[in-house]
C-alpha positions as a printed NumPy array, in Angstrom:
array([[-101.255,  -60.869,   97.557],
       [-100.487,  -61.293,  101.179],
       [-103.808,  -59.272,  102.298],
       [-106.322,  -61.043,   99.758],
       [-105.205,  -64.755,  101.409],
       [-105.591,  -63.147,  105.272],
       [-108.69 ,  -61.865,  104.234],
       [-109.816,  -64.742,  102.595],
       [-108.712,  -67.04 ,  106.089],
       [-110.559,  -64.806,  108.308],
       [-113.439,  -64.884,  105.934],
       [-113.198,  -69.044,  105.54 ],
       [-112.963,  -68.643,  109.621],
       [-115.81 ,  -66.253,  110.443],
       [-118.1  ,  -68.505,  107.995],
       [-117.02 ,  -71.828,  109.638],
       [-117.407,  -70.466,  113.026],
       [-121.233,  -68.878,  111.897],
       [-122.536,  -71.039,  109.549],
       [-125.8  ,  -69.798,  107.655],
       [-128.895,  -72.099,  108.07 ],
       [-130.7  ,  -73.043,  105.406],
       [-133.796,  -72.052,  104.664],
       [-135.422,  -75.477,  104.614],
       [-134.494,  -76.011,  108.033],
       [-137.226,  -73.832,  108.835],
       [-139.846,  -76.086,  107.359],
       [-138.375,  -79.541,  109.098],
       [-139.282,  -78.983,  112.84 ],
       [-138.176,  -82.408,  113.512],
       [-135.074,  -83.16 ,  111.205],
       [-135.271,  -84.396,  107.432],
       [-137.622,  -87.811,  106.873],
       [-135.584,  -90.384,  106.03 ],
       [-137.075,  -90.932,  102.218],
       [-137.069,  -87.485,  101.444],
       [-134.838,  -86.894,   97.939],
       [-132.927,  -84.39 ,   96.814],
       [-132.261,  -83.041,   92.738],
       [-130.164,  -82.31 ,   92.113],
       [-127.568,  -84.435,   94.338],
       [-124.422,  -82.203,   95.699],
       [-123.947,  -78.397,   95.491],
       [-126.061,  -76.885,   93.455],
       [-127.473,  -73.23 ,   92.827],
       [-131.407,  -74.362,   93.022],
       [-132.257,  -77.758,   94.271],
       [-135.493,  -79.643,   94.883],
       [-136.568,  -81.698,   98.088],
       [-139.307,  -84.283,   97.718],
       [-140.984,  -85.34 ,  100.622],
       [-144.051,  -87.925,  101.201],
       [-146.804,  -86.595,  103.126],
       [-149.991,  -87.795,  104.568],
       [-153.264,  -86.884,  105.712],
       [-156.993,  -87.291,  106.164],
       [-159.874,  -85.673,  105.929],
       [-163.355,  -86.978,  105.355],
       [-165.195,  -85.776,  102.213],
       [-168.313,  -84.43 ,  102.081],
       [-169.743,  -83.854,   98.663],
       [-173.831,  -83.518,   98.493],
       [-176.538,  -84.097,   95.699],
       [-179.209,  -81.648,   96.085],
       [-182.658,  -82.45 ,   95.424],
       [-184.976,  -79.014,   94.591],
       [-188.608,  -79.659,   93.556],
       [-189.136,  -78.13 ,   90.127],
       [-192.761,  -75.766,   89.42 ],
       [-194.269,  -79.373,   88.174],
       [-194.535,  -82.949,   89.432],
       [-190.375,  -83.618,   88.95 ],
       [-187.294,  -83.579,   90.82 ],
       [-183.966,  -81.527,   89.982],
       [-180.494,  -83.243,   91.583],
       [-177.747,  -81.334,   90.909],
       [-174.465,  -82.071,   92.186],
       [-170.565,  -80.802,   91.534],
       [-170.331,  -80.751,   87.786],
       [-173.653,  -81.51 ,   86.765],
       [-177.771,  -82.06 ,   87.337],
       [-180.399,  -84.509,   86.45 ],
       [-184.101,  -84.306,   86.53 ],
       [-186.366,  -87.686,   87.873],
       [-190.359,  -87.744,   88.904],
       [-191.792,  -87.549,   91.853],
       [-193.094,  -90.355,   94.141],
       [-195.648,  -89.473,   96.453],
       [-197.936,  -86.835,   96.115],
       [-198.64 ,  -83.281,   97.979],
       [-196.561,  -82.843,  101.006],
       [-195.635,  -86.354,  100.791],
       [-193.915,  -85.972,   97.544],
       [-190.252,  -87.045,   97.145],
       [-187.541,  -87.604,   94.81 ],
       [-187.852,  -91.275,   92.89 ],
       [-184.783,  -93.455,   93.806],
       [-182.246,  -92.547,   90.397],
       [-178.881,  -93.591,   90.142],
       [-176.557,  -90.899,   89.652],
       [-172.988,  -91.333,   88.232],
       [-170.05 ,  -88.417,   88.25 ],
       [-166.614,  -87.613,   88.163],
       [-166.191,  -85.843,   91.248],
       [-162.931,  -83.306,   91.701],
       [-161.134,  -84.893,   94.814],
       [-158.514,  -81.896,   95.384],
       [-161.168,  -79.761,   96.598],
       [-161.355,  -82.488,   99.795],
       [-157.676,  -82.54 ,  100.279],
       [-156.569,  -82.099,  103.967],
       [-155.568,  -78.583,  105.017],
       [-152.566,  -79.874,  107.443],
       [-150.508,  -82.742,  105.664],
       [-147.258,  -84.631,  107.984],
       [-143.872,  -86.26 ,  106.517],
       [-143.153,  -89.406,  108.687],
       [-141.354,  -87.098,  111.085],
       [-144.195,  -85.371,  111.633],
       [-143.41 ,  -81.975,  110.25 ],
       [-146.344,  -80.131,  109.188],
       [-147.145,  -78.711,  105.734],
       [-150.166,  -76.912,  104.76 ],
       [-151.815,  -77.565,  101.565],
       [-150.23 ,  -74.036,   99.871],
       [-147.057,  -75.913,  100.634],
       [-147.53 ,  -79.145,   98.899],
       [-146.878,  -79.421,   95.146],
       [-148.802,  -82.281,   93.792],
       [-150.934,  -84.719,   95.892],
       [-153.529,  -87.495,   95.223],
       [-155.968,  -89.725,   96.701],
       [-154.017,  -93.332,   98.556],
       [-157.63 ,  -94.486,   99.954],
       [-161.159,  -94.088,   99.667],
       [-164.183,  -95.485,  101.196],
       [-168.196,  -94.653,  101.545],
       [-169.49 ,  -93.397,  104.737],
       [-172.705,  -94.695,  105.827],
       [-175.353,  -92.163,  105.355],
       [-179.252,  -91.804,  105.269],
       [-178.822,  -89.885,  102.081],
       [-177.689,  -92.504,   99.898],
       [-176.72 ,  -96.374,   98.296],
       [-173.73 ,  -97.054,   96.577],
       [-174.616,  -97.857,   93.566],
       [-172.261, -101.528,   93.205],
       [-172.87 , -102.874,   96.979],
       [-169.632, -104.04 ,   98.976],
       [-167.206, -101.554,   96.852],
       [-165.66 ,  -98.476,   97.618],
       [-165.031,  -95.853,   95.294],
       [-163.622,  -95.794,   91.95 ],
       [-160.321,  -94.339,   91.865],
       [-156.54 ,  -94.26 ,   90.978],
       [-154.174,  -94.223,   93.643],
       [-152.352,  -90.92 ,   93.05 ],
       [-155.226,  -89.198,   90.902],
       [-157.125,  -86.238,   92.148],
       [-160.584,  -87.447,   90.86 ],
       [-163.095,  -90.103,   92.023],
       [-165.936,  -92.007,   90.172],
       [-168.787,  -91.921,   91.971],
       [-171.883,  -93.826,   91.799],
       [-174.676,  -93.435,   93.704],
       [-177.993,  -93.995,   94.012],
       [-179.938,  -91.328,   95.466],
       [-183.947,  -90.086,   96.15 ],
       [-186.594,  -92.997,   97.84 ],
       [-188.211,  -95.705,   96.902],
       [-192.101,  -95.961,   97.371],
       [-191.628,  -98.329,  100.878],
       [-188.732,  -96.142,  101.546],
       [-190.564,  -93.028,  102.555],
       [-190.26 ,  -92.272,  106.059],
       [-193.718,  -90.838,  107.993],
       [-193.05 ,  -87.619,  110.319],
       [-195.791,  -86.46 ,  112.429],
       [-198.254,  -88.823,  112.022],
       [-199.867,  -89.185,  114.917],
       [-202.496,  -92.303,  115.984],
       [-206.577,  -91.35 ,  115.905],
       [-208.433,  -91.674,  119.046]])
């Protein structure tokens, strides 16, 4: 009886005086954030550490106009197409202006690099479940929002978007390359 409680001091000793690191540790360059939570609380065989995280990235999703064998226009976009006429005739033929409403997956534009307020850095593999916190248009050439003055449609915390757009050219809109002045 007298060996097992020596061992079991030298053990207590050797594992006091070389504690083993967690493996979280690895992931928290810069010390736990302060709101990260733990389940469950106290010792535990598994537990689970929550963290808020942040990033940015600036989406770029495209409609793509292709000029069909006759006198329309195919758009076709993530999750869907639509077909419109043409404005314009010969090499001066273009898309009509169409409004184009879809449901566009959001998760695809997540940041690759995400930070905790510490600024610890987690890659998207890492991260569990994410969603969008802010959305709004960039100006572009290629098309209108469809409701002026608003961004996006979106939940905070959801991984899709309602978009609604309106894409292709007016008549007056057509821009003139190469035209150069008669003498």
């Amino acid at each position: 009886m007298k060996k097992w409680g020596i061992s079991f001091l030298l053990i207590a000793l050797l594992v006091a005086q070389f504690p083993v690191s967690s493996y979280a540790i690895g992931f928290f360059k810069y010390g736990y954030p302060p709101d990260a939570v733990v389940t469950p609380q106290g010792p535990a065989p598994m537990q689970t550490l929550k963290v808020k995280v942040t990033g940015k990235k600036e989406a770029t999703p495209m409609i793509i106009w292709v000029q069909t064998d006759g006198p329309n226009w195919k758009a076709t976009w993530e999750g869907g197409s639509e077909i419109t006429d043409t404005t314009g005739s010969g090499v001066s033929a273009v898309p009509n202006k169409k409004r184009t409403d879809f449901i566009l997956d959001m998760s695809v534009y997540a940041p690759d690099l995400m930070e905790d307020s510490k600024h610890n850095e987690f890659t998207k593999s890492e991260i569990k479940s994410f969603g969008i916190s802010d959305m709004k248009w960039i100006s572009a050439n290629s098309y209108t929002p469809a409701i002026t003055g608003e961004d996006p449609e979106f939940q905070v915390g959801t991984l899709t978007a309602n978009i609604k757009v309106y894409t292709g050219y007016d008549d007056e809109d057509k821009l003139i390359y190469n035209d150069k002045p008669e003498f």
